[in-house]
Coordinates of C-alpha atoms and ligand atoms in Angstrom, one line a residue:
X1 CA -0.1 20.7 -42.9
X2 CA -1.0 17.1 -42.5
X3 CA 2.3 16.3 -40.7
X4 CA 0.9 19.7 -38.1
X5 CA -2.4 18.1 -38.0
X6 CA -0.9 14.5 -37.0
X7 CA 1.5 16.2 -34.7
X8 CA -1.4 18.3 -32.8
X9 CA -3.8 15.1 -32.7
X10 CA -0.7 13.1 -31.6
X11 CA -0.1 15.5 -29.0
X12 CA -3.7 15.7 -27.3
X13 CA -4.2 11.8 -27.1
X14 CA -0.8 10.3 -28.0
X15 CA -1.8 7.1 -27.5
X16 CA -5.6 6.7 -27.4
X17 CA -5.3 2.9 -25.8
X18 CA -3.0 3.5 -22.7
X19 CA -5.2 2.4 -19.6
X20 CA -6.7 4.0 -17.3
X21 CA -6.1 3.4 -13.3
X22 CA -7.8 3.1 -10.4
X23 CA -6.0 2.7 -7.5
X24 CA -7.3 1.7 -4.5
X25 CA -5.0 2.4 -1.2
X26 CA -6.9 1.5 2.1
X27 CA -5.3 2.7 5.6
X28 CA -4.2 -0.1 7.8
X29 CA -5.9 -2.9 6.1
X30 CA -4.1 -6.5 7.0
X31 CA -4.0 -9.3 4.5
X32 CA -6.1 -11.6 7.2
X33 CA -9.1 -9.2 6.5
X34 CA -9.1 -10.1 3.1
X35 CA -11.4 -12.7 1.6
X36 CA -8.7 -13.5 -1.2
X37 CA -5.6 -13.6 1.6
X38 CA -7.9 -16.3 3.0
X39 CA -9.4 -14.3 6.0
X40 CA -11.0 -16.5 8.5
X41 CA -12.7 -13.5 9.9
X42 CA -14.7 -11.6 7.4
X43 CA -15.7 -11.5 3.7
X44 CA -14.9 -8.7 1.3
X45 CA -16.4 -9.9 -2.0
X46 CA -15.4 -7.0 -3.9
X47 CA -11.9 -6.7 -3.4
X48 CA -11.8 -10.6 -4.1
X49 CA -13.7 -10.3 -7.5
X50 CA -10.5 -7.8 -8.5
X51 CA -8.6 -10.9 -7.3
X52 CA -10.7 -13.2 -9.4
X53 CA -10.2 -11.0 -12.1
X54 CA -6.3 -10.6 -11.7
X55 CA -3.6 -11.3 -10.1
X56 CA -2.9 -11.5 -5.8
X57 CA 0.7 -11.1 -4.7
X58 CA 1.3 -13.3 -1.8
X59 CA 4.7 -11.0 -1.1
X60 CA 3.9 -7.6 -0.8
X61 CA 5.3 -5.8 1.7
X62 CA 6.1 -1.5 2.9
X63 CA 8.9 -0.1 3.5
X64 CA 7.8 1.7 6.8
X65 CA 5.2 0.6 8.4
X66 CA 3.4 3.6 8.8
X67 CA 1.1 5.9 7.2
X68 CA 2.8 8.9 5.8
X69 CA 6.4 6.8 4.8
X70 CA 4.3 4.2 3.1
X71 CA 2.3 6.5 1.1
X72 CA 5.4 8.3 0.5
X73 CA 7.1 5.3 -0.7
X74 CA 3.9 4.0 -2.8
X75 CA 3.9 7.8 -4.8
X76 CA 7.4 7.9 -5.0
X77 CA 9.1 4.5 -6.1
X78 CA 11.8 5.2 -3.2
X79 CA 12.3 4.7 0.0
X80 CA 11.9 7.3 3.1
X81 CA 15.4 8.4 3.5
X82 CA 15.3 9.5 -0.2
X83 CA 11.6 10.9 -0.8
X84 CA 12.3 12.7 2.7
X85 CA 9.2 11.6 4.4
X86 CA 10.6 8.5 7.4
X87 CA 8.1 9.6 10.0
X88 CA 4.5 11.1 10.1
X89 CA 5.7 14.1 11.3
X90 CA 7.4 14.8 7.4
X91 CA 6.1 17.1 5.0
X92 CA 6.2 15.7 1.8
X93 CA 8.2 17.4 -1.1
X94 CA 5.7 17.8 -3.9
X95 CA 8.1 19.1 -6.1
X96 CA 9.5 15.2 -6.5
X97 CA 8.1 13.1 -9.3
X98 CA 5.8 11.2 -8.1
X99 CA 3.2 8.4 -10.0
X100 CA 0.8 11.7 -10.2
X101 CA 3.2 13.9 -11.7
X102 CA 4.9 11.7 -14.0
X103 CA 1.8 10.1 -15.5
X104 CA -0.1 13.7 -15.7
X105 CA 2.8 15.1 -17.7
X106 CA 2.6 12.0 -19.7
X107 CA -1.1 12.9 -20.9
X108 CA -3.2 11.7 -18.0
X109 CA -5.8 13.3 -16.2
X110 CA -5.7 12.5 -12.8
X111 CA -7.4 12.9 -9.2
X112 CA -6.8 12.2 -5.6
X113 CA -9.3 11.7 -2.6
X114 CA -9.5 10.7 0.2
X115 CA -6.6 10.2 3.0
X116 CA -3.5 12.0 2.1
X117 CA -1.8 12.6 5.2
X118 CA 1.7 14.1 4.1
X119 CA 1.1 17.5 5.2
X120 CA 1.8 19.6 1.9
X121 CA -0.8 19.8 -0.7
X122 CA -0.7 17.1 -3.7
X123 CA 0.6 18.0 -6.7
X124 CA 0.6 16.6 -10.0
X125 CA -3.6 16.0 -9.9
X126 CA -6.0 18.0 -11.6
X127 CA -8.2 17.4 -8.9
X128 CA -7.8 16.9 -5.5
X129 CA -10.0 16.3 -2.4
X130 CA -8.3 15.2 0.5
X131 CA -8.8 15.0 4.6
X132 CA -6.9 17.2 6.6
X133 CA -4.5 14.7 8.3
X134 CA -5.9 11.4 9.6
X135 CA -9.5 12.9 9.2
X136 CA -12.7 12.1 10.7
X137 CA -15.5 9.3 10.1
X138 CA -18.1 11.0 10.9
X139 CA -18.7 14.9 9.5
X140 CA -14.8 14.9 7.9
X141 CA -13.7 17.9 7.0
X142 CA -12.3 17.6 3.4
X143 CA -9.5 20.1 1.9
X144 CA -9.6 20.9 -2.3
X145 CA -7.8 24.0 -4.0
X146 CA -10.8 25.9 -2.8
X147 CA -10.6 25.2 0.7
X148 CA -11.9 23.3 3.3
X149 CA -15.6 22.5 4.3
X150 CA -17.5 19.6 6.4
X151 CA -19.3 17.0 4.7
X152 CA -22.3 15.6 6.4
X153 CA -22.3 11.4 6.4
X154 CA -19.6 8.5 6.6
X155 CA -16.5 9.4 5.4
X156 CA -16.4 6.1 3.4
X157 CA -19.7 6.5 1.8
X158 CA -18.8 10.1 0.7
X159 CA -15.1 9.0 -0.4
X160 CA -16.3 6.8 -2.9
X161 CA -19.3 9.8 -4.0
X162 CA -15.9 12.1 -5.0
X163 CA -14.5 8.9 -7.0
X164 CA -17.4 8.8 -8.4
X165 CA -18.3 12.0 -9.4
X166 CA -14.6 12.3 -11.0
X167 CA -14.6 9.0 -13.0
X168 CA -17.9 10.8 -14.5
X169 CA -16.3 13.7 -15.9
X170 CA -12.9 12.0 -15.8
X171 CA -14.5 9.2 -18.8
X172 CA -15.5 12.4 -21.1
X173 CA -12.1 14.5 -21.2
X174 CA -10.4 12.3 -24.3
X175 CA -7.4 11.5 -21.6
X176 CA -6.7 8.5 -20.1
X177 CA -7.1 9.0 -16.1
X178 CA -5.2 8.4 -12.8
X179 CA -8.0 8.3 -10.3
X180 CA -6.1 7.2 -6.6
X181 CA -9.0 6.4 -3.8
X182 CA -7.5 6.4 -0.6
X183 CA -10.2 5.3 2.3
X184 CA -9.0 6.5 5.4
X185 CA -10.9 3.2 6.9
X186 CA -10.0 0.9 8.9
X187 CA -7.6 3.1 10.4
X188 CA -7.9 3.9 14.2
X189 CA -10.5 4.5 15.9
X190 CA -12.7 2.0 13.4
X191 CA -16.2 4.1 13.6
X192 CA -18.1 2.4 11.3
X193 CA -21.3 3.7 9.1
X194 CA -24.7 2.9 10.7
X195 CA -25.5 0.3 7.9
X196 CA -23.1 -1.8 9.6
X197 CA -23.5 -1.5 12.8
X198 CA -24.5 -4.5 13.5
X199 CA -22.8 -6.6 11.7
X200 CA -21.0 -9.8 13.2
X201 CA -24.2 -9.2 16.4
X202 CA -23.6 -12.1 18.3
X203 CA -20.8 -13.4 16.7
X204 CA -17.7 -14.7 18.5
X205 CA -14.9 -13.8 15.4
X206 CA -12.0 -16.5 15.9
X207 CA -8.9 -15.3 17.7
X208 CA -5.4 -15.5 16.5
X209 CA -3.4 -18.0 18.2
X210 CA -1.0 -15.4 19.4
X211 CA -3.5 -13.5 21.2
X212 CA -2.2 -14.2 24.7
X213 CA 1.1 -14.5 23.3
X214 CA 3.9 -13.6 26.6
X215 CA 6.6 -12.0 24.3
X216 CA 9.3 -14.5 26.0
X217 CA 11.8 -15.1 23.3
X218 CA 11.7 -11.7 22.4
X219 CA 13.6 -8.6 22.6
X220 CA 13.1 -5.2 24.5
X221 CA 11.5 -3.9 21.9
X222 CA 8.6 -6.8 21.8
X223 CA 8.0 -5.7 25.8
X224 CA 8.4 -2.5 26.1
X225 CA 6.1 -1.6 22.9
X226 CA 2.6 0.4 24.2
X227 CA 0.2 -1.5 21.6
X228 CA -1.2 -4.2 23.5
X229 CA -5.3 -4.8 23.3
X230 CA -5.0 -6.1 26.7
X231 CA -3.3 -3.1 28.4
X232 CA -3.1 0.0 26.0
X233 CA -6.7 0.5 24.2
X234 CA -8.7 3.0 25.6
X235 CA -12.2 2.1 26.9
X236 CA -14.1 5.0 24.9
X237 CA -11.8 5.7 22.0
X238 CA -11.1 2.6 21.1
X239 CA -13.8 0.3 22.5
X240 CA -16.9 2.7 22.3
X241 CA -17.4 1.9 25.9
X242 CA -18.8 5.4 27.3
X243 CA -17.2 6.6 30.6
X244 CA -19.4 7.2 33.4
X245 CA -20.4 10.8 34.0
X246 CA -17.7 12.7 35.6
X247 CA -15.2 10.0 35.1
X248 CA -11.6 12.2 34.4
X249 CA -10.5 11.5 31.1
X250 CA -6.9 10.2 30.3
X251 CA -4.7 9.5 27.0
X252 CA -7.2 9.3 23.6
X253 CA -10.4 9.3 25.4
X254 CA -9.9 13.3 25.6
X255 CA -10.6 12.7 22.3
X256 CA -13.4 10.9 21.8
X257 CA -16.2 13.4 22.9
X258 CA -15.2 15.4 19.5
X259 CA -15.5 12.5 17.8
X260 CA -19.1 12.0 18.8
X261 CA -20.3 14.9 18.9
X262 CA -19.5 15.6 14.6
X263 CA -22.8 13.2 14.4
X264 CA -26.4 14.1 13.7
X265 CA -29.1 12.9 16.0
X266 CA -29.7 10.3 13.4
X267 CA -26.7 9.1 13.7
X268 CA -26.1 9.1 17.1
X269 CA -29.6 7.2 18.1
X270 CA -28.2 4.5 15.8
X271 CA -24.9 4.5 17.5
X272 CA -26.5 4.2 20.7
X273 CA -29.2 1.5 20.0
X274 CA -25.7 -0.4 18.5
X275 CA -23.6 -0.1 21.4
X276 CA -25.7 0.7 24.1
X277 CA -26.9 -2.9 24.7
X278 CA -23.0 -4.1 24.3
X279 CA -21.8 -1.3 26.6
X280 CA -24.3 -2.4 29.6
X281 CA -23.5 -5.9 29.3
X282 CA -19.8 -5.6 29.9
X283 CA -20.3 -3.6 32.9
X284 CA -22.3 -6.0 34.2
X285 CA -19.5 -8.6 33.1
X286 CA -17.1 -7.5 35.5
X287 CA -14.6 -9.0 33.6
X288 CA -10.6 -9.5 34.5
X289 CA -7.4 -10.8 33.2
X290 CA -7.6 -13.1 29.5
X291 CA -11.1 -12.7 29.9
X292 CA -10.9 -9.0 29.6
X293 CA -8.8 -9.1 26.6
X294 CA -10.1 -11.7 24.9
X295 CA -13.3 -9.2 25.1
X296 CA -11.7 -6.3 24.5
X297 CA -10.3 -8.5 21.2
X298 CA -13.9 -9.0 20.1
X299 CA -14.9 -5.3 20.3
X300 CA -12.1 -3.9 18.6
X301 CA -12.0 -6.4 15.4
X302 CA -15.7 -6.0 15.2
X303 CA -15.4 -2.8 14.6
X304 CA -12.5 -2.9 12.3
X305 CA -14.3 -5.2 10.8
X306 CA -17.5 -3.7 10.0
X307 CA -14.8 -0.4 8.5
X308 CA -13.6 -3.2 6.2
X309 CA -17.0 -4.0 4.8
X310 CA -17.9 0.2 4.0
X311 CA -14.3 -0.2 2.8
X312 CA -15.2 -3.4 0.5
X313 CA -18.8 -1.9 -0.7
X314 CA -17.2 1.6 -2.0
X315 CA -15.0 -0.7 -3.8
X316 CA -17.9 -2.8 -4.9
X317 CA -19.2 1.1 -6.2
X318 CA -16.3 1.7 -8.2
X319 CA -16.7 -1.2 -9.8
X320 CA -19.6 -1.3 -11.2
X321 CA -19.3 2.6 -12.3
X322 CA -16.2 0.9 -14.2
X323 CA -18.6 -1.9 -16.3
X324 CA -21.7 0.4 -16.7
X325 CA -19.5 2.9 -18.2
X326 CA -17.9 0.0 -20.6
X327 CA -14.4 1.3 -19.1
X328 CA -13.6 -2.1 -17.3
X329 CA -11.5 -3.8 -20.1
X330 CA -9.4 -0.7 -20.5
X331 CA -8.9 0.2 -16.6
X332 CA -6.5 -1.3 -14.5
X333 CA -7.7 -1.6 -11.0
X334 CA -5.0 -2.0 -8.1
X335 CA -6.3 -2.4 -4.4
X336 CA -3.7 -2.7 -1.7
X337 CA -2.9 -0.6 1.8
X338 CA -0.5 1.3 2.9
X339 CA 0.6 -1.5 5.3
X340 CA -0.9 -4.6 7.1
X341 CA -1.8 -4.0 10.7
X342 CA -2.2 -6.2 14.3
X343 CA -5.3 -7.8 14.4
X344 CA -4.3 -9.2 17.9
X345 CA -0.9 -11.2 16.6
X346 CA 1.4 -10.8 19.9
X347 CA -1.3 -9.6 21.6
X348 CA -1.3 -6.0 19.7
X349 CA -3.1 -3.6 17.5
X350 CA -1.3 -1.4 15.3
X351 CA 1.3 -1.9 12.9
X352 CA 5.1 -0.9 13.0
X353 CA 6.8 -3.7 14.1
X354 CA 8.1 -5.6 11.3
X355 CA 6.5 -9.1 11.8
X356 CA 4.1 -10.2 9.1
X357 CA 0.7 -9.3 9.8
X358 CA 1.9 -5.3 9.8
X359 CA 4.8 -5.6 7.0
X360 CA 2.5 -7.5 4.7
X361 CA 0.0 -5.4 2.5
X362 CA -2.9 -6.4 0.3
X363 CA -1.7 -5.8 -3.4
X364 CA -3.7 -6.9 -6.2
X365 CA -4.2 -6.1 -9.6
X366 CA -6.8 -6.4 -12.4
X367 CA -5.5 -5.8 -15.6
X368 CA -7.2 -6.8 -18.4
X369 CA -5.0 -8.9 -21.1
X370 CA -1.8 -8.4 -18.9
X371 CA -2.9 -10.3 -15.8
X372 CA -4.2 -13.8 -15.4
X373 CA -7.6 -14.1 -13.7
X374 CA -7.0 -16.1 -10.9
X375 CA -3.4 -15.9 -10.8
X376 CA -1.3 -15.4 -7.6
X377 CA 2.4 -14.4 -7.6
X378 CA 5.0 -15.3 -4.8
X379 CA 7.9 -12.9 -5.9
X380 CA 8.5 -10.4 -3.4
X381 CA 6.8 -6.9 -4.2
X382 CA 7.4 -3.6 -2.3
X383 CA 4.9 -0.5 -2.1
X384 CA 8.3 1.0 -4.3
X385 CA 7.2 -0.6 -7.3
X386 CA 4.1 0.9 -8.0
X387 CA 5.1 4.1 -9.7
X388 CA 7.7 2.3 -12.3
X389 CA 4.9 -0.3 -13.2
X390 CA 2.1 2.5 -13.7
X391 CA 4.2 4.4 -15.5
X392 CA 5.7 2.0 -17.5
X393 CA 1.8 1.2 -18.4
X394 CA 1.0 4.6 -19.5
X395 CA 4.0 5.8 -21.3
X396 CA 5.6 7.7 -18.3
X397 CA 9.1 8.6 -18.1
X398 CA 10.3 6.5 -14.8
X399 CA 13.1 8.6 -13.2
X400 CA 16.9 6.7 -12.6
X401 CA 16.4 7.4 -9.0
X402 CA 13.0 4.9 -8.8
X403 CA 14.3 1.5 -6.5
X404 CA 11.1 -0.1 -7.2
X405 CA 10.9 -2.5 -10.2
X406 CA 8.1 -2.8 -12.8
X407 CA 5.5 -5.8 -11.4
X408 CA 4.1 -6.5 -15.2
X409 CA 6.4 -9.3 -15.6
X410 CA 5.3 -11.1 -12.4
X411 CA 1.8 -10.0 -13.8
X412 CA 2.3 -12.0 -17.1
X413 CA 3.5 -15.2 -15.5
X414 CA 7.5 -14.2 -16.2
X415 CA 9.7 -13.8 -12.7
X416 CA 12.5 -12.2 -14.4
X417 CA 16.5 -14.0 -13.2
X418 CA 17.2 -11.0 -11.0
X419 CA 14.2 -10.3 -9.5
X420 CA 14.7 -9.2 -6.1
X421 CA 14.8 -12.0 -3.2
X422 CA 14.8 -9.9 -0.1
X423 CA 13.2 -6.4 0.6
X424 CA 14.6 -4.1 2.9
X425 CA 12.5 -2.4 6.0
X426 CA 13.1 0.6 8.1
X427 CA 11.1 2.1 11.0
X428 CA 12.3 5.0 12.7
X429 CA 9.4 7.2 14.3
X430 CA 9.4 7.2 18.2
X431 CA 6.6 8.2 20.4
X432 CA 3.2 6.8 20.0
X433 CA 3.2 2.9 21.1
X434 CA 6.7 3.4 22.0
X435 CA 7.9 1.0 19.0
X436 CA 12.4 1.3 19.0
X437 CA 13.5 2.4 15.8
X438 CA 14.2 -0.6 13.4
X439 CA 15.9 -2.5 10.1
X440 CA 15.3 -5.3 8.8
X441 CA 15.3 -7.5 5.2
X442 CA 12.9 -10.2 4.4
X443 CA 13.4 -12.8 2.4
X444 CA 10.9 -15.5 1.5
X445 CA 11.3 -17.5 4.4
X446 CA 13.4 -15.2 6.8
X447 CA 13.2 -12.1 8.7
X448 CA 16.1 -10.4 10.6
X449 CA 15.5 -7.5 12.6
X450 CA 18.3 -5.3 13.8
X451 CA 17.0 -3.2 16.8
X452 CA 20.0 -0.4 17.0
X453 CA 19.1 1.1 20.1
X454 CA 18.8 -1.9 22.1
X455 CA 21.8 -3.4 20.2
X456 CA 19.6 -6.7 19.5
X457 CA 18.5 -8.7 16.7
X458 CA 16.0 -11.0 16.0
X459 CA 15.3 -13.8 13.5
X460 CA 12.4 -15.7 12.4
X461 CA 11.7 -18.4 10.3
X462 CA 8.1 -17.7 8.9
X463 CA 8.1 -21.2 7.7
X464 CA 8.3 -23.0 10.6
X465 CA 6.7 -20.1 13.1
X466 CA 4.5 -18.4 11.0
X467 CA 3.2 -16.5 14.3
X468 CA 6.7 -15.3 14.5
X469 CA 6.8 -15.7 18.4
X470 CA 10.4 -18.0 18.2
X471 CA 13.5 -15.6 18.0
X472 CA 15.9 -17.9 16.5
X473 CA 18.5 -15.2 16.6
X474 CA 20.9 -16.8 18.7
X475 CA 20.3 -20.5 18.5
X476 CA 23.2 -22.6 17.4
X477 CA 21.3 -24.4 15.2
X478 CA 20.7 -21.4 13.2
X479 CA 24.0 -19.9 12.5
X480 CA 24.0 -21.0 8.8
X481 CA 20.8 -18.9 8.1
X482 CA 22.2 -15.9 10.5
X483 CA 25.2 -15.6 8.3
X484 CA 23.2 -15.7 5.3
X485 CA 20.7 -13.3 6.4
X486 CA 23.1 -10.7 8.0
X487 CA 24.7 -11.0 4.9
X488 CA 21.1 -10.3 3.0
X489 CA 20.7 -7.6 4.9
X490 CA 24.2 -5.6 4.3
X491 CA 23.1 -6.5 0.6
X492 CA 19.8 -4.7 0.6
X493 CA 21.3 -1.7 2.7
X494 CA 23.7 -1.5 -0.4
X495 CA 21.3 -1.8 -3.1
X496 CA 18.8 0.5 -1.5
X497 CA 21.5 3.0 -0.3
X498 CA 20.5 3.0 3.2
X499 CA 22.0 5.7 5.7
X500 CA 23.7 4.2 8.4
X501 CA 20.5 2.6 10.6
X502 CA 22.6 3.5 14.4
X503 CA 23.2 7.0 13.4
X504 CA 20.1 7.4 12.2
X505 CA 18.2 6.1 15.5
X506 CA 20.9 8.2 17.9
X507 CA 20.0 10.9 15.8
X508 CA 16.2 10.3 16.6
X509 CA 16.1 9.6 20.0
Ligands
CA1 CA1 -1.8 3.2 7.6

């Protein structure tokens, strides 16, 4: 009878100290809008105190640098051509163990809300609120087991109310909990809440050196892409510059009237007072050429911007829910996003290519005796390694299949003798922005590219041209490090069992 008893208590909390996790994933958030990446644009004091509290990896990169793959990868522990989801147009296969799955057969209760974006319903959370696709800022609808309604207000601001809510019954059910918060912000088209508005008025935000950036030394891919600020933003989508009445509406703009109009008249008087002032002074501008785009730079990173502060203060939110509810010192706290993005490197917005500023993410950890406050790591990490580390912390079975590694050795100060030295990327989605389909590996100093419908490469040394504007691919004085590196990446095709990259991008185009 005692052994039964012991058994059954065992059973409902088998270990009553595992953590808890909250993991943050963010949508298209680049390590240079992060205070503790050393932003030279904005503050996010939130996400940095989880840095001051833990560990910053300096390396982490996707797999895909795209939404659905990425997210795919981060749930999964495997890449894209395993998991099944390489492009946004996937559905995901919920019956594959995923961090959800794994850890909520392991004991935990767990929760998901926020941006989803992989089509079929999440499994493996005992609650889930989600937006239907990309979702909206304003008025999103939002998707649960029940259905789908609208939710009046900022779909930051009301992301963070469902965290909320959840951790408060979540902390109550004896379990140890999985609670993912995925902010759709700062993804496209950056509509930010009306508290911040106006933030960065009047500011000039500095510019990165590549801004103007001609693409010279680069392949076909580099200038033929359909991402540039200067020539492929749309004025009212993506600037918030209003059309003049009867103007015919081309590309994204036919969107943007929907957007709009899913605000209240509260809402859109503040919206107009913000940018109504801004949009008659650039048609009075008249401005052309560098000028143009050096002002169409300001507008847009403004207003990614100001989606990274509602994106810092939900975290900020979280937070403190965590210390008021005395769950901080048994909680670790992950923030990171699903990939980095162009905040006018080259010239571009979006993300895809894979050059730094969109194959780097944020990844950082707070974990409280594991991870040194203040620490940083510069082992390479992959969006892959997530689900063998959080499962590894709360007693999980990791499946053989997982390619990712377990980060708490980085986390504890110990880089284990085969940690990997080179990741291996692969983008294969064509259509929007008219990216080529591409591999790549990255080491720490290195990146070849392999661009199989153009039959070109590239190579970069990041130490030396950080900006990544130098293809070194051909230069005699590099063939030592070309060897090396095509070797690297043969290597990481191996390891990660990668389908052949040409028949693959035939096979898409
Ligand atoms: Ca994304």
């Amino acid at each position: 009878m005692l052994i039964l008893t012991l058994a059954t208590s065992l059973m409902v909390n088998p270990s009553p100290e595992r953590p808890n996790i909250v993991f943050f994933l963010s949508d298209d958030h680049a390590c240079a809008a992060v205070g503790a990446y050393g932003s030279r644009i904005n503050e996010t004091p939130n996400i940095d105190r989880i840095a001051t509290e833990g560990t910053t990896f300096d390396r982490a990169f996707c797999s895909n640098g795209i939404c659905a793959p990425s997210r795919a990868a981060f749930l999964t522990g495997v890449h894209g051509y395993i998991n099944g989801v390489e492009d946004n147009g996937n559905s995901f296969d919920g019956a594959q163990p995923t961090i959800a799955t794994l850890l909520h057969d392991a004991g935990y209760t767990t929760a998901m809300v926020g941006k989803w974006h992989l089509k079929s319903n999440p499994t493996g959370f005992d609650y889930w609120d989600i937006l239907p696709g990309q979702g909206h800022y304003y008025a999103p609808d939002f998707r649960n087991a029940q259905g789908t309604r609208r939710v009046q207000g900022h779909v930051t601001d009301i992301t963070a109310d469902l965290a909320i809510d959840w951790l408060e019954t979540a902390q109550d059910s004896g379990q140890p909990f999985l609670l993912m918060m995925n902010q759709k912000a700062p993804h496209r088209a950056w509509m930010p809440a009306p508290e911040h508005h106006h933030l960065f008025e009047g500011e000039t935000i500095p510019e990165p050196l590549s801004l103007l950036d001609d693409h010279a030394s680069r392949g076909t891919a580099a200038n033929e892409q359909e991402m540039e600020i200067a020539n492929h933003m749309w004025l009212w989508y993506d600037l918030k510059i209003d059309p003049d009445e009867g103007t015919p509406l081309t590309g994204p703009d036919r969107w943007a009237r929907g957007r709009y109009k899913r605000m209240n008249a509260a809402q859109t008087q503040a919206w107009t007072e913000a940018y109504g002032p801004r949009n008659a002074e650039f048609a009075a501008a008249e401005l052309e050429g560098d000028d143009l785009t050096r002002y169409k730079y300001q507008r847009y990173i403004k207003d990614y911007l100001r989606c990274v502060a509602g994106v810092d203060d939900s975290v900020g939110r979280v937070l403190e829910f965590l210390d008021d509810n005395n769950l901080a010192k048994n909680t670790i706290v992950i923030y990171a996003s699903d990939q980095g993005f162009f905040l006018g490197e080259q010239g571009w917005y979006d993300k895809r290519f894979m050059n730094d500023p969109a194959l780097r993410l944020p990844l950082i950890v707070r974990w409280p005796g594991v991870a040194t406050a203040g620490s940083r790591v510069d082992a390479i990490a992959q969006n892959i390694d997530l689900l063998p580390t959080l499962c590894a912390a709360g007693g999980a079975n990791v499946p053989d299949r997982v390619q990712g590694r377990d980060l708490r050795p980085l986390l504890e100060g110990n880089r284990p003798d085969d940690w990997r030295d080179a990741i291996y990327y692969r983008y294969v989605e064509q259509g929007v922005h008219n990216v080529a389909p591409h591999e790549g590996v990255r080491t720490d100093r290195y990146a070849l590219i392999h661009w199989p419908t153009h039959n070109e490469w590239e190579l970069f040394d990041l130490e030396t041209d950080p900006h990544e504007v130098c293809n070194i691919h051909d230069d005699p004085a590099f063939a030592d490090v070309q060897r090396r590196m095509h070797e690297a990446l043969q290597q990481v095709r191996d390891h990660y069992e990668a389908p052949d990259m040409n028949a693959t991008a035939a096979a898409a185009g």
